[in-house]
Coordinates of C-alpha atoms in Angstrom, one line a residue:
M1 CA -0.1 10.1 23.0
K2 CA 3.1 8.2 22.6
N3 CA 3.7 7.2 19.0
V4 CA 4.5 3.6 18.2
I5 CA 7.2 3.5 15.6
G6 CA 7.1 0.5 13.3
I7 CA 10.6 -0.7 12.3
L8 CA 11.6 -3.7 10.2
A9 CA 14.9 -5.1 11.3
L10 CA 16.8 -5.8 8.1
G11 CA 20.3 -6.5 9.2
I12 CA 21.7 -7.5 5.8
F13 CA 20.7 -4.1 4.4
A14 CA 22.5 -2.3 7.3
L15 CA 25.6 -4.4 6.9
A16 CA 25.8 -3.8 3.2
G17 CA 25.3 -0.1 3.6
C18 CA 28.3 0.2 6.0
Q19 CA 30.9 -1.1 3.5
S20 CA 33.7 1.2 2.4
E21 CA 33.4 2.7 -1.1
S22 CA 37.1 1.9 -1.8
A23 CA 38.2 -1.3 -3.6
R24 CA 38.4 -4.4 -1.5
S25 CA 41.2 -6.8 -1.1
A26 CA 40.7 -10.4 -2.4
G27 CA 40.3 -11.7 1.1
A28 CA 37.7 -9.1 2.1
S29 CA 35.8 -9.7 -1.1
D30 CA 35.6 -13.4 -0.3
A31 CA 34.4 -12.7 3.2
L32 CA 31.7 -10.4 2.0
A33 CA 30.6 -12.8 -0.7
A34 CA 30.2 -15.5 1.9
A35 CA 28.0 -13.2 3.9
G36 CA 25.8 -12.6 0.9
I37 CA 26.6 -8.9 0.5
P38 CA 25.4 -7.6 -2.9
G39 CA 28.1 -7.1 -5.4
A40 CA 30.9 -8.6 -3.3
G41 CA 33.2 -11.3 -4.4
A42 CA 34.5 -12.3 -7.8
S43 CA 34.2 -15.4 -9.9
T44 CA 37.3 -17.3 -10.7
A45 CA 35.8 -18.7 -13.9
L46 CA 37.7 -16.2 -16.1
S47 CA 39.4 -16.7 -19.4
E48 CA 42.8 -18.4 -19.2
Q49 CA 44.3 -15.3 -20.8
D50 CA 43.2 -13.1 -17.8
S51 CA 45.9 -12.3 -15.3
T52 CA 44.2 -9.4 -13.4
P53 CA 41.6 -10.4 -10.8
M54 CA 38.1 -9.1 -11.3
V55 CA 37.3 -6.1 -9.0
V56 CA 33.8 -5.4 -7.7
R57 CA 33.4 -2.2 -5.7
R58 CA 30.7 0.2 -4.5
V59 CA 31.1 3.6 -6.0
W60 CA 28.1 5.4 -4.4
G61 CA 26.1 4.8 -1.3
G62 CA 23.9 6.9 1.0
P63 CA 20.4 8.5 1.1
D64 CA 20.7 10.6 -2.1
V65 CA 21.6 7.7 -4.4
D66 CA 19.5 7.3 -7.6
I67 CA 20.1 4.4 -10.0
S68 CA 17.8 5.5 -12.9
G69 CA 20.8 6.8 -15.0
G70 CA 24.1 5.4 -16.1
P71 CA 27.8 6.1 -16.5
S72 CA 29.4 8.5 -19.1
P73 CA 31.4 6.6 -21.8
D74 CA 34.7 7.5 -20.0
G75 CA 33.4 6.3 -16.6
R76 CA 34.0 9.6 -14.9
Y77 CA 30.3 10.7 -14.4
L78 CA 27.0 9.2 -13.5
C79 CA 23.8 10.9 -14.6
Y80 CA 20.9 10.6 -12.2
V81 CA 17.8 12.3 -10.9
D82 CA 18.4 14.5 -7.9
W83 CA 15.0 14.0 -6.2
S84 CA 15.7 16.7 -3.6
T85 CA 15.7 19.3 -6.4
G86 CA 13.7 17.6 -9.1
N87 CA 16.6 18.0 -11.6
V88 CA 18.8 15.8 -13.7
A89 CA 22.3 15.9 -12.3
L90 CA 25.8 14.6 -12.7
R91 CA 27.9 12.9 -10.1
D92 CA 31.7 13.1 -10.6
L93 CA 33.0 9.8 -9.4
S94 CA 36.6 11.2 -9.1
N95 CA 35.7 13.7 -6.4
R96 CA 32.1 12.8 -5.5
E97 CA 30.9 16.3 -6.4
A98 CA 27.4 16.8 -7.9
R99 CA 26.3 19.3 -10.6
Q100 CA 22.8 20.1 -11.7
L101 CA 22.2 19.7 -15.4
T102 CA 18.6 21.0 -15.4
T103 CA 17.3 23.8 -13.2
D104 CA 13.5 23.8 -13.6
G105 CA 12.9 21.3 -10.8
S106 CA 10.2 19.6 -12.9
L107 CA 10.8 15.9 -11.9
D108 CA 8.4 14.8 -9.2
P109 CA 9.2 11.6 -7.2
Y110 CA 5.5 10.8 -7.1
E111 CA 5.3 11.0 -10.8
S112 CA 7.7 9.4 -13.3
A113 CA 11.3 10.1 -14.6
M114 CA 13.7 7.4 -15.6
D115 CA 16.3 6.2 -17.9
C116 CA 18.6 9.3 -18.2
G117 CA 21.5 8.2 -20.3
F118 CA 24.6 9.7 -22.0
S119 CA 25.0 10.0 -25.7
P120 CA 27.8 7.8 -27.2
D121 CA 30.2 10.8 -27.3
G122 CA 29.4 11.8 -23.7
T123 CA 28.3 15.4 -24.6
H124 CA 24.5 15.1 -24.0
V125 CA 22.0 13.4 -21.7
I126 CA 18.5 12.3 -22.5
Y127 CA 15.8 11.8 -19.9
H128 CA 12.2 10.8 -19.6
R129 CA 9.6 13.0 -17.9
W130 CA 6.0 12.8 -17.0
V131 CA 4.1 15.9 -17.9
D132 CA 1.0 16.3 -15.8
H133 CA -2.2 17.8 -17.3
S134 CA -1.2 16.8 -20.9
D135 CA -2.8 14.7 -23.6
R136 CA 0.7 13.4 -24.4
P137 CA 2.1 13.1 -20.9
W138 CA 5.2 11.0 -21.6
E139 CA 8.1 13.2 -22.8
L140 CA 11.7 12.6 -23.8
K141 CA 14.1 15.6 -23.4
I142 CA 17.8 16.2 -24.1
V143 CA 20.3 18.5 -22.4
G144 CA 23.9 19.2 -23.1
L145 CA 26.7 18.9 -20.5
S146 CA 27.9 22.4 -21.6
G147 CA 24.9 24.1 -20.0
T148 CA 22.5 24.3 -23.0
E149 CA 18.8 24.5 -22.3
P150 CA 16.9 21.2 -22.4
R151 CA 14.7 20.6 -25.4
V152 CA 11.9 18.2 -26.1
L153 CA 12.6 15.4 -28.6
Y154 CA 9.4 13.4 -28.4
R155 CA 6.0 13.2 -26.8
A156 CA 3.6 10.3 -26.6
E157 CA 0.3 9.3 -25.0
D158 CA 1.7 6.0 -23.6
W159 CA 5.0 5.0 -22.0
F160 CA 7.9 4.3 -24.4
G161 CA 11.4 3.2 -24.1
S162 CA 14.5 4.8 -25.7
T163 CA 18.1 3.8 -26.4
W164 CA 20.9 5.5 -28.3
A165 CA 22.0 4.4 -31.7
P166 CA 25.8 4.0 -31.8
D167 CA 26.2 6.9 -34.3
G168 CA 24.8 9.3 -31.7
R169 CA 22.6 10.9 -34.3
H170 CA 19.5 8.8 -33.6
L171 CA 17.5 7.2 -30.9
L172 CA 15.5 4.0 -31.0
L173 CA 12.0 4.2 -29.4
S174 CA 9.9 1.2 -28.4
V175 CA 6.4 2.5 -28.6
G176 CA 3.2 0.9 -27.4
F177 CA 4.7 -1.5 -24.9
G178 CA 2.9 0.1 -22.0
Y179 CA -0.8 -0.2 -22.5
G180 CA -1.0 0.4 -26.2
D181 CA -1.7 -2.1 -28.9
A182 CA 0.3 -0.6 -31.8
R183 CA 3.7 -1.8 -30.9
Q184 CA 6.4 -0.2 -33.0
L185 CA 10.1 0.4 -33.2
V186 CA 10.7 4.0 -34.2
E187 CA 13.9 5.8 -35.2
L188 CA 14.1 9.4 -33.8
S189 CA 16.5 12.0 -35.2
V190 CA 18.3 13.9 -32.4
A191 CA 18.9 16.9 -34.7
D192 CA 15.2 17.7 -35.6
G193 CA 13.0 15.2 -33.8
A194 CA 11.9 13.6 -37.1
T195 CA 10.6 10.0 -36.7
R196 CA 10.7 7.0 -39.0
T197 CA 8.8 3.7 -38.2
M198 CA 11.4 1.0 -38.5
E199 CA 9.0 -1.9 -37.9
E200 CA 5.4 -2.6 -37.0
L201 CA 5.5 -5.4 -34.5
G202 CA 1.8 -5.9 -33.9
S203 CA -0.2 -6.6 -30.8
D204 CA 0.8 -10.2 -30.6
W205 CA 4.1 -9.1 -29.0
P206 CA 4.2 -9.1 -25.2
H207 CA 3.5 -6.0 -23.3
Y208 CA 6.9 -6.2 -21.7
L209 CA 10.0 -5.4 -23.7
E210 CA 13.2 -4.9 -21.7
G211 CA 16.9 -4.4 -22.3
L212 CA 16.4 -3.1 -25.9
S213 CA 19.7 -1.8 -27.2
Y214 CA 21.9 -1.8 -30.3
T215 CA 25.0 -3.9 -30.6
P216 CA 28.0 -1.5 -30.6
D217 CA 28.4 -1.9 -34.4
G218 CA 24.8 -0.9 -34.9
R219 CA 23.9 -4.1 -36.9
Y220 CA 21.7 -5.8 -34.4
L221 CA 19.1 -5.1 -31.7
V222 CA 18.9 -7.2 -28.5
Y223 CA 16.0 -7.4 -26.1
D224 CA 14.4 -9.8 -23.6
V225 CA 10.7 -10.8 -23.4
P226 CA 8.7 -13.2 -21.4
T227 CA 8.1 -16.5 -23.2
K228 CA 4.5 -16.9 -24.3
G229 CA 2.1 -18.3 -21.7
K230 CA 4.7 -17.7 -19.0
Q231 CA 4.9 -15.3 -16.1
L232 CA 6.8 -12.0 -16.6
Q233 CA 9.9 -13.4 -14.9
D234 CA 10.4 -16.3 -17.4
R235 CA 12.3 -14.3 -20.1
D236 CA 14.5 -15.3 -23.0
I237 CA 16.9 -13.0 -24.9
F238 CA 16.5 -12.4 -28.7
V239 CA 18.6 -10.6 -31.3
R240 CA 17.3 -9.2 -34.6
A241 CA 19.2 -7.5 -37.5
V242 CA 18.4 -3.8 -38.0
D243 CA 17.9 -4.5 -41.7
G244 CA 15.4 -7.3 -40.9
G245 CA 17.5 -10.1 -42.3
H246 CA 18.1 -12.1 -39.2
E247 CA 16.1 -12.8 -36.0
A248 CA 17.0 -15.5 -33.5
A249 CA 17.1 -16.5 -29.8
L250 CA 20.5 -15.7 -28.2
V251 CA 19.6 -17.2 -24.9
R252 CA 16.8 -19.7 -24.6
H253 CA 16.6 -21.4 -21.2
P254 CA 13.9 -22.4 -18.7
A255 CA 15.4 -20.0 -16.2
D256 CA 14.8 -16.3 -16.2
D257 CA 17.3 -14.5 -18.4
F258 CA 17.5 -10.8 -19.1
V259 CA 19.9 -8.4 -20.8
L260 CA 22.6 -6.5 -18.7
G261 CA 24.6 -5.1 -21.6
W262 CA 27.0 -5.6 -24.5
A263 CA 30.8 -5.7 -24.0
P264 CA 32.1 -2.5 -25.7
N265 CA 33.3 -4.3 -28.9
G266 CA 30.1 -6.3 -29.2
R267 CA 31.7 -9.7 -29.0
H268 CA 30.2 -10.7 -25.7
L269 CA 26.7 -10.2 -24.2
L270 CA 26.5 -9.8 -20.4
F271 CA 23.1 -11.1 -19.1
A272 CA 21.5 -12.1 -15.8
S273 CA 20.2 -15.6 -15.1
D274 CA 18.9 -17.5 -12.1
R275 CA 19.6 -20.9 -13.7
T276 CA 21.8 -21.9 -10.8
G277 CA 19.1 -21.1 -8.2
T278 CA 20.2 -17.5 -7.5
L279 CA 20.7 -14.5 -9.9
G280 CA 24.2 -14.2 -11.4
A281 CA 25.9 -12.4 -14.3
W282 CA 26.8 -14.6 -17.3
L283 CA 28.9 -13.8 -20.3
L284 CA 28.0 -15.2 -23.8
P285 CA 30.3 -15.0 -26.8
V286 CA 28.5 -13.7 -29.9
E287 CA 29.5 -13.5 -33.6
D288 CA 27.2 -12.1 -36.3
G289 CA 24.2 -12.1 -34.1
R290 CA 24.6 -15.8 -33.1
P291 CA 26.0 -17.5 -30.0
A292 CA 29.7 -18.4 -30.6
G293 CA 30.2 -20.6 -27.5
E294 CA 28.8 -21.5 -24.1
A295 CA 27.7 -18.9 -21.6
R296 CA 29.8 -18.8 -18.4
L297 CA 29.1 -17.4 -15.0
V298 CA 31.3 -14.4 -14.2
K299 CA 29.7 -13.0 -11.1
P300 CA 27.3 -15.0 -8.8
E301 CA 24.9 -13.4 -6.3
M302 CA 23.9 -10.4 -8.2
W303 CA 21.0 -10.1 -5.9
R304 CA 18.8 -7.1 -7.0
V305 CA 20.8 -6.0 -10.0
W306 CA 19.6 -3.0 -12.0
P307 CA 21.8 -2.6 -15.1
M308 CA 23.2 0.9 -15.7
G309 CA 25.6 0.3 -18.5
F310 CA 29.1 -0.2 -19.8
T311 CA 31.9 2.3 -20.2
R312 CA 34.2 2.3 -23.2
G313 CA 36.9 0.6 -21.1
G314 CA 34.7 -2.4 -20.2
S315 CA 33.6 -1.5 -16.7
F316 CA 30.0 -2.5 -16.0
F317 CA 27.9 -0.3 -13.6
Y318 CA 24.8 -1.5 -11.9
G319 CA 22.5 -0.5 -9.2
V320 CA 21.3 -2.4 -6.2
N321 CA 18.0 -1.6 -4.5
M322 CA 18.6 -1.7 -0.8
G323 CA 15.0 -0.8 0.1
S324 CA 12.2 -3.0 1.2
D325 CA 8.5 -3.3 0.8
G326 CA 6.7 -5.0 3.7
V327 CA 3.1 -5.9 4.8
L328 CA 2.6 -5.2 8.5
V329 CA -0.3 -6.0 10.8
A330 CA -1.2 -4.0 14.0
T331 CA -4.1 -4.2 16.4
L332 CA -6.1 -1.2 17.5
D333 CA -8.8 -0.6 20.1
P334 CA -11.7 0.4 17.8
E335 CA -13.2 2.5 20.5
T336 CA -10.2 4.5 21.6
G337 CA -7.8 4.1 18.7
Q338 CA -5.1 2.9 21.1
V339 CA -2.5 0.5 19.7
L340 CA -2.9 -2.9 21.4
A341 CA -0.3 -4.7 19.3
A342 CA 2.6 -2.9 17.5
P343 CA 3.0 -3.4 13.8
T344 CA 4.6 -6.7 12.9
A345 CA 5.7 -7.9 9.5
V346 CA 3.7 -10.8 8.3
D347 CA 6.7 -12.4 6.6
L348 CA 9.8 -12.3 8.8
N349 CA 11.6 -15.2 7.3
E350 CA 11.6 -14.5 3.6
P351 CA 13.7 -11.7 2.0
N352 CA 10.8 -10.8 -0.3
F353 CA 9.1 -7.5 -1.3
N354 CA 5.6 -7.8 0.0
T355 CA 2.9 -5.3 -1.0
A356 CA -0.9 -4.7 -1.4
P357 CA -2.6 -6.5 1.6
S358 CA -6.2 -7.5 1.3
W359 CA -8.4 -9.2 4.0
S360 CA -11.0 -11.6 2.7
P361 CA -14.6 -10.4 3.5
D362 CA -15.1 -13.4 5.8
G363 CA -12.0 -12.4 7.7
R364 CA -10.3 -15.8 7.4
L365 CA -7.5 -14.9 4.9
L366 CA -5.0 -12.2 4.1
A367 CA -3.7 -12.0 0.6
Y368 CA -0.7 -9.9 -0.6
L369 CA 1.6 -9.7 -3.6
S370 CA 5.2 -10.9 -3.1
S371 CA 8.3 -10.7 -5.2
R372 CA 12.0 -11.3 -4.8
A373 CA 12.9 -8.2 -6.6
P374 CA 12.2 -4.4 -6.1
R375 CA 8.6 -3.4 -6.8
N376 CA 9.6 0.0 -8.2
Y377 CA 11.3 -1.5 -11.2
S378 CA 9.9 -3.7 -13.9
M379 CA 12.5 -6.6 -13.5
Y380 CA 10.4 -8.7 -11.3
D381 CA 11.8 -12.0 -10.1
R382 CA 9.4 -14.8 -9.2
E383 CA 6.3 -12.7 -8.5
F384 CA 3.3 -14.4 -6.9
L385 CA 0.4 -14.0 -4.5
L386 CA 0.6 -15.2 -1.0
I387 CA -2.5 -16.4 0.9
R388 CA -2.2 -16.4 4.7
S389 CA -4.5 -18.0 7.2
V390 CA -5.5 -15.5 9.9
E391 CA -6.2 -18.3 12.3
T392 CA -3.0 -20.5 11.9
G393 CA -0.5 -18.2 10.1
E394 CA 0.0 -20.8 7.4
T395 CA 0.9 -19.2 4.1
R396 CA 0.8 -20.7 0.6
Q397 CA 1.8 -19.5 -2.8
L398 CA -0.7 -18.7 -5.6
I399 CA 0.4 -18.0 -9.2
P400 CA -2.6 -17.0 -11.3
K401 CA -2.8 -18.7 -14.7
L402 CA -2.1 -15.5 -16.5
S403 CA 0.9 -14.3 -18.5
G404 CA 1.3 -11.3 -16.2
F405 CA -0.6 -9.9 -13.2
G406 CA -0.6 -7.2 -10.6
S407 CA -1.8 -6.8 -7.0
G408 CA -5.4 -7.8 -6.4
L409 CA -8.3 -7.5 -4.0
W410 CA -10.6 -10.2 -2.5
W411 CA -13.9 -10.7 -4.4
V412 CA -17.1 -10.6 -2.4
D413 CA -17.4 -14.4 -2.1
S414 CA -14.0 -14.8 -0.3
R415 CA -13.2 -17.6 -2.8
S416 CA -11.7 -15.5 -5.6
L417 CA -9.4 -12.5 -6.0
L418 CA -10.0 -9.6 -8.4
V419 CA -6.7 -9.3 -10.2
P420 CA -5.6 -7.0 -13.1
G421 CA -3.5 -9.0 -15.6
T422 CA -2.8 -10.2 -19.1
D423 CA -4.0 -13.5 -20.5
S424 CA -2.0 -15.9 -22.8
D425 CA -3.2 -13.9 -25.9
N426 CA -1.8 -10.7 -24.5
R427 CA -5.2 -9.2 -23.7
S428 CA -5.2 -6.8 -20.8
G429 CA -8.2 -7.0 -18.4
L430 CA -9.5 -7.8 -15.0
F431 CA -9.9 -11.4 -13.8
L432 CA -11.5 -13.4 -11.0
V433 CA -8.8 -15.8 -9.9
D434 CA -9.8 -18.8 -7.8
Y435 CA -7.5 -18.7 -4.8
Q436 CA -7.3 -22.5 -4.6
T437 CA -6.6 -23.4 -8.2
G438 CA -5.3 -20.2 -9.8
E439 CA -7.8 -20.4 -12.6
A440 CA -8.6 -17.0 -14.1
E441 CA -12.0 -15.9 -15.4
P442 CA -12.1 -12.6 -17.3
L443 CA -14.6 -9.8 -16.6
P444 CA -15.6 -9.0 -20.2
A445 CA -16.4 -5.3 -19.3
F446 CA -12.7 -4.7 -18.5
W447 CA -11.1 -5.8 -21.8
N448 CA -8.6 -3.0 -22.7
V449 CA -9.9 -0.5 -20.1
D450 CA -7.2 1.9 -19.1
M451 CA -7.4 1.0 -15.4
R452 CA -4.5 2.3 -13.2
S453 CA -5.5 0.9 -9.8
L454 CA -8.3 -0.9 -8.1
I455 CA -10.4 0.6 -5.4
A456 CA -12.9 -2.1 -4.5
P457 CA -15.8 -4.2 -5.9
S458 CA -19.2 -3.2 -4.7
P459 CA -20.5 -5.4 -1.9
D460 CA -23.1 -7.0 -4.2
G461 CA -20.5 -7.9 -6.8
K462 CA -22.3 -5.9 -9.6
A463 CA -19.7 -3.1 -10.0
V464 CA -16.1 -2.4 -9.6
F465 CA -14.6 1.0 -8.6
Y466 CA -11.1 2.0 -9.8
R467 CA -8.8 4.8 -11.0
K468 CA -8.2 5.5 -14.7
W469 CA -6.6 8.1 -16.9
V470 CA -8.6 10.8 -18.6
G471 CA -6.7 13.4 -20.6
G472 CA -3.5 12.7 -18.8
E473 CA -5.0 12.9 -15.3
G474 CA -6.3 10.3 -12.8
R475 CA -10.0 10.0 -12.4
L476 CA -12.3 7.9 -10.1
A477 CA -14.6 5.6 -12.1
V478 CA -17.1 2.8 -11.7
M479 CA -17.9 0.0 -14.1
D480 CA -21.3 -1.7 -14.1
L481 CA -20.4 -5.3 -14.8
E482 CA -23.9 -6.2 -16.1
T483 CA -24.2 -3.4 -18.7
G484 CA -20.5 -2.7 -19.3
E485 CA -21.2 1.0 -18.7
E486 CA -18.4 3.1 -17.3
T487 CA -19.1 6.2 -15.3
V488 CA -16.4 8.8 -14.3
L489 CA -17.4 10.0 -10.9
F490 CA -15.3 13.2 -10.2
D491 CA -13.9 15.8 -12.6
R492 CA -10.6 16.3 -10.7
E493 CA -7.6 14.2 -9.9
P494 CA -7.8 12.5 -6.4
E495 CA -4.9 11.5 -4.2
Y496 CA -4.2 7.8 -3.9
G497 CA -5.8 5.8 -1.1
N498 CA -9.5 6.1 -2.2
A499 CA -11.9 3.9 -0.2
L500 CA -15.4 2.5 -0.7
S501 CA -17.7 2.3 2.4
P502 CA -18.7 -1.1 3.7
D503 CA -22.2 -0.7 2.5
G504 CA -21.0 0.4 -1.0
R505 CA -22.9 3.7 -0.9
S506 CA -20.1 6.2 -0.3
L507 CA -16.7 6.8 -1.8
A508 CA -14.0 8.7 0.3
F509 CA -11.0 10.4 -1.2
A510 CA -8.8 13.5 -0.9
Y511 CA -7.8 16.0 -3.6
R512 CA -5.7 19.2 -3.8
T513 CA -6.2 22.6 -5.3
D514 CA -3.6 25.4 -5.4
T515 CA -4.1 26.4 -1.8
T516 CA -6.1 23.7 0.0
H517 CA -6.2 19.9 0.5
R518 CA -9.7 18.5 1.1
L519 CA -10.8 15.2 2.5
V520 CA -14.3 14.4 1.1
V521 CA -17.0 11.7 0.9
M522 CA -19.4 11.4 -2.1
P523 CA -22.2 9.1 -3.2
A524 CA -20.6 6.0 -4.8
R525 CA -22.6 6.2 -8.0
G526 CA -22.1 9.9 -8.5
G527 CA -23.1 13.2 -6.9
E528 CA -21.6 16.2 -5.0
P529 CA -18.7 15.5 -2.6
R530 CA -19.2 16.4 1.0
E531 CA -16.2 17.9 2.7
L532 CA -15.1 16.2 5.9
Y533 CA -11.9 18.2 6.6
R534 CA -9.8 20.9 4.9
F535 CA -6.1 21.4 5.3
E536 CA -5.7 25.1 4.7
A537 CA -1.9 25.5 4.3
A538 CA -0.6 25.3 0.7
A539 CA 2.2 22.9 1.9
S540 CA -0.2 20.8 3.9
P541 CA 0.3 17.1 4.7
V542 CA -1.0 14.7 2.0
V543 CA -3.3 11.7 2.5
R544 CA -1.6 8.6 1.3
A545 CA -3.9 5.7 2.4
M546 CA -7.4 5.4 3.5
A547 CA -9.9 2.8 4.8
W548 CA -13.3 2.6 6.5
S549 CA -14.1 1.0 9.8
P550 CA -16.3 -2.1 9.2
D551 CA -19.3 -0.3 10.8
G552 CA -18.9 2.7 8.5
E553 CA -18.6 5.1 11.4
Y554 CA -15.0 6.1 11.0
L555 CA -12.7 6.9 8.1
L556 CA -9.0 6.0 8.9
Y557 CA -6.3 7.6 6.9
A558 CA -2.5 7.9 6.8
L559 CA -1.2 11.5 6.7
D560 CA 2.2 12.1 5.1
T561 CA 3.8 15.0 7.0
G562 CA 7.0 14.8 4.9
E563 CA 8.9 13.1 7.7
A564 CA 6.6 10.2 8.6
H565 CA 3.1 8.9 8.0
E566 CA 0.7 9.4 10.9
L567 CA -2.5 7.4 11.4
W568 CA -5.6 9.5 11.9
R569 CA -9.4 8.9 11.9
I570 CA -12.5 11.1 11.5
R571 CA -16.2 10.4 11.8
A572 CA -17.9 9.8 8.5
A573 CA -20.7 12.1 9.7
G574 CA -18.1 14.9 10.2
G575 CA -16.2 16.4 13.1
Q576 CA -12.6 17.0 14.1
P577 CA -9.9 14.5 13.1
E578 CA -8.2 12.4 15.9
Q579 CA -4.6 11.3 15.7
L580 CA -4.2 7.6 16.6
D581 CA -1.3 5.9 18.3
L582 CA 0.7 4.9 15.3
T583 CA 3.4 6.7 13.2
I584 CA 5.4 4.8 10.6
E585 CA 7.5 5.3 7.5
N586 CA 5.5 5.3 4.2
M587 CA 2.2 3.7 5.2
R588 CA 0.2 2.7 2.1
R589 CA -2.8 0.6 1.1
L590 CA -4.4 0.6 4.5
R591 CA -6.9 -2.2 5.1
V592 CA -9.1 -2.9 8.1
H593 CA -10.0 -6.4 9.1
P594 CA -13.8 -7.2 9.3
D595 CA -13.4 -7.4 13.1
G596 CA -12.5 -3.7 13.2
R597 CA -9.4 -4.4 15.4
R598 CA -6.7 -5.5 13.1
I599 CA -5.2 -3.3 10.3
A600 CA -2.9 -4.3 7.6
F601 CA -0.8 -1.9 5.5
E602 CA 2.2 -1.7 3.2
T603 CA 5.3 0.1 4.1
R604 CA 8.1 1.1 1.7
R605 CA 11.7 1.9 2.6
N606 CA 13.8 3.4 -0.2
G607 CA 17.6 3.1 -0.6
Y608 CA 20.0 2.3 -3.4
E609 CA 23.7 1.8 -4.1
V610 CA 25.8 1.9 -7.2
W611 CA 28.5 -0.8 -7.9
V612 CA 30.9 -1.4 -10.7
M613 CA 32.5 -4.6 -12.1
E614 CA 35.9 -4.3 -13.6
N615 CA 38.5 -6.6 -15.2
F616 CA 36.1 -9.4 -15.8
L617 CA 36.0 -9.4 -19.7
P618 CA 38.3 -11.6 -21.7
A619 CA 41.2 -9.7 -23.3
T620 CA 39.5 -10.1 -26.7
A621 CA 36.3 -8.4 -25.5
G622 CA 37.5 -5.5 -23.4
T623 CA 37.4 -2.1 -25.0
A624 CA 35.8 -0.5 -28.0
D625 CA 39.3 0.3 -29.4
E626 CA 40.1 -3.4 -29.8
R627 CA 37.6 -3.9 -32.6

């Protein structure tokens, strides 16, 4: 059968990716800025002392770009994760050559590695790693540029952030800001891994702490947090003395403001703000932990900025996410599986990242999560839910009355959405959100449950199925909402894309062993799985999304072949799988409309670029040597 290839036409991405990696002339920069190209153009609002125009240029583009690292202090190298090998690597910006720093290939793109960063003297790199099958799965390691073997510095049960102290002998860890309640700032010795709790912050702090770093003189810490009672994107920037003697707001504004980095001599803070309507880079003079003047815009149109850090010479490196997340809808013949209408994006006019579609049980509405920033980073920008009428195509925005929230599913009454989130008291849970008013009612059984993703509510509304962590591994679980009793259903880690049957009696999922990959169905309240199909090859395709047909006769699933995702179906009673007429890039979160004909799913296209801003700091704030 001829495959139908779903493609989103994102012209601005293609145009940006074709630009030269050399420096632009002033006229070219102005033209690119007018076209809305990320990183192009330069602000003229510079200090009167400045005589050299600001330069903004792309230093790395292409399919292998990773923006999870940062520049070396001298600006020669970028550290990054080479996902093709699973290693931490260095890119030499002078000749574009790459060198592997680690050799064990232990970093998995479907797991977690982030925030590799150079030591202040440029001789070592730290990186985070997720260690599967561990009771303390989050790991911080260090490796030398001279070829020394990596060693473990710290392990924890929950995610933690890290930043170098200016002396290069210590690291600052922000512990408990993932799902934990004991939020702490911890000093870690690089020499021997010894830790010292610098401050107990308490559970009243927000779950989200970003941009944490020292001032270059080591006297202060700066960070951004969402204001209490606001959504995650409404952040202000704070500074606190390391000795505890001073704490104050550096940037307090109704807009969203977050840290980009300190100028090397510590006299200016570079931060991002959308106070003019679009995200730009602003420079604030600072003395002794306090504002010393007005912030001024130095670079408008920062678009999807991801800060990567300053060099000693005052160059600021940042990443741009060129990818896209989209919700697409296609129409299939439920009898033959033939594609009757090719996949079409539900939101063609907005440059948003749309994810996690969900049809209402009555079939009238489609809900999905939307954001104007990349979904694979925590710097969200104006995140909200969109509710789309199936009949008219009219779409309206819904912001739940929560301090933070994630993607949700329709509740059984078609009037509420089941949404994981955090209330104004920073309590994590699961909420029923009225899709008309945004009012959020908590489900008491889910207070502080370590839930990683929703699967579905039972059709009678008496239980919720979900994934959780048990001993560092994912598990399928069900919560009885009347008794508050949680039951773990399967003793192995399933793939993502688990699906509850329309009658609520069966749970479908896939899981891997060393040599096989099995597609199974089991009783929803517990019991032995029944194998539907077995992929025999050790390097077999992987199931990434799954959904039942409304009549319960078929199970539809997306099969990741390594090159594309193919849509297949198999009878729930058993039999041979049948490939359907649809192949697309990165199909996830597959949902079938109650009419059995329309399907909605999420697609993800990855792509990044690295840019650098130069000659934008006032002469008094340029380099570390000027202190």
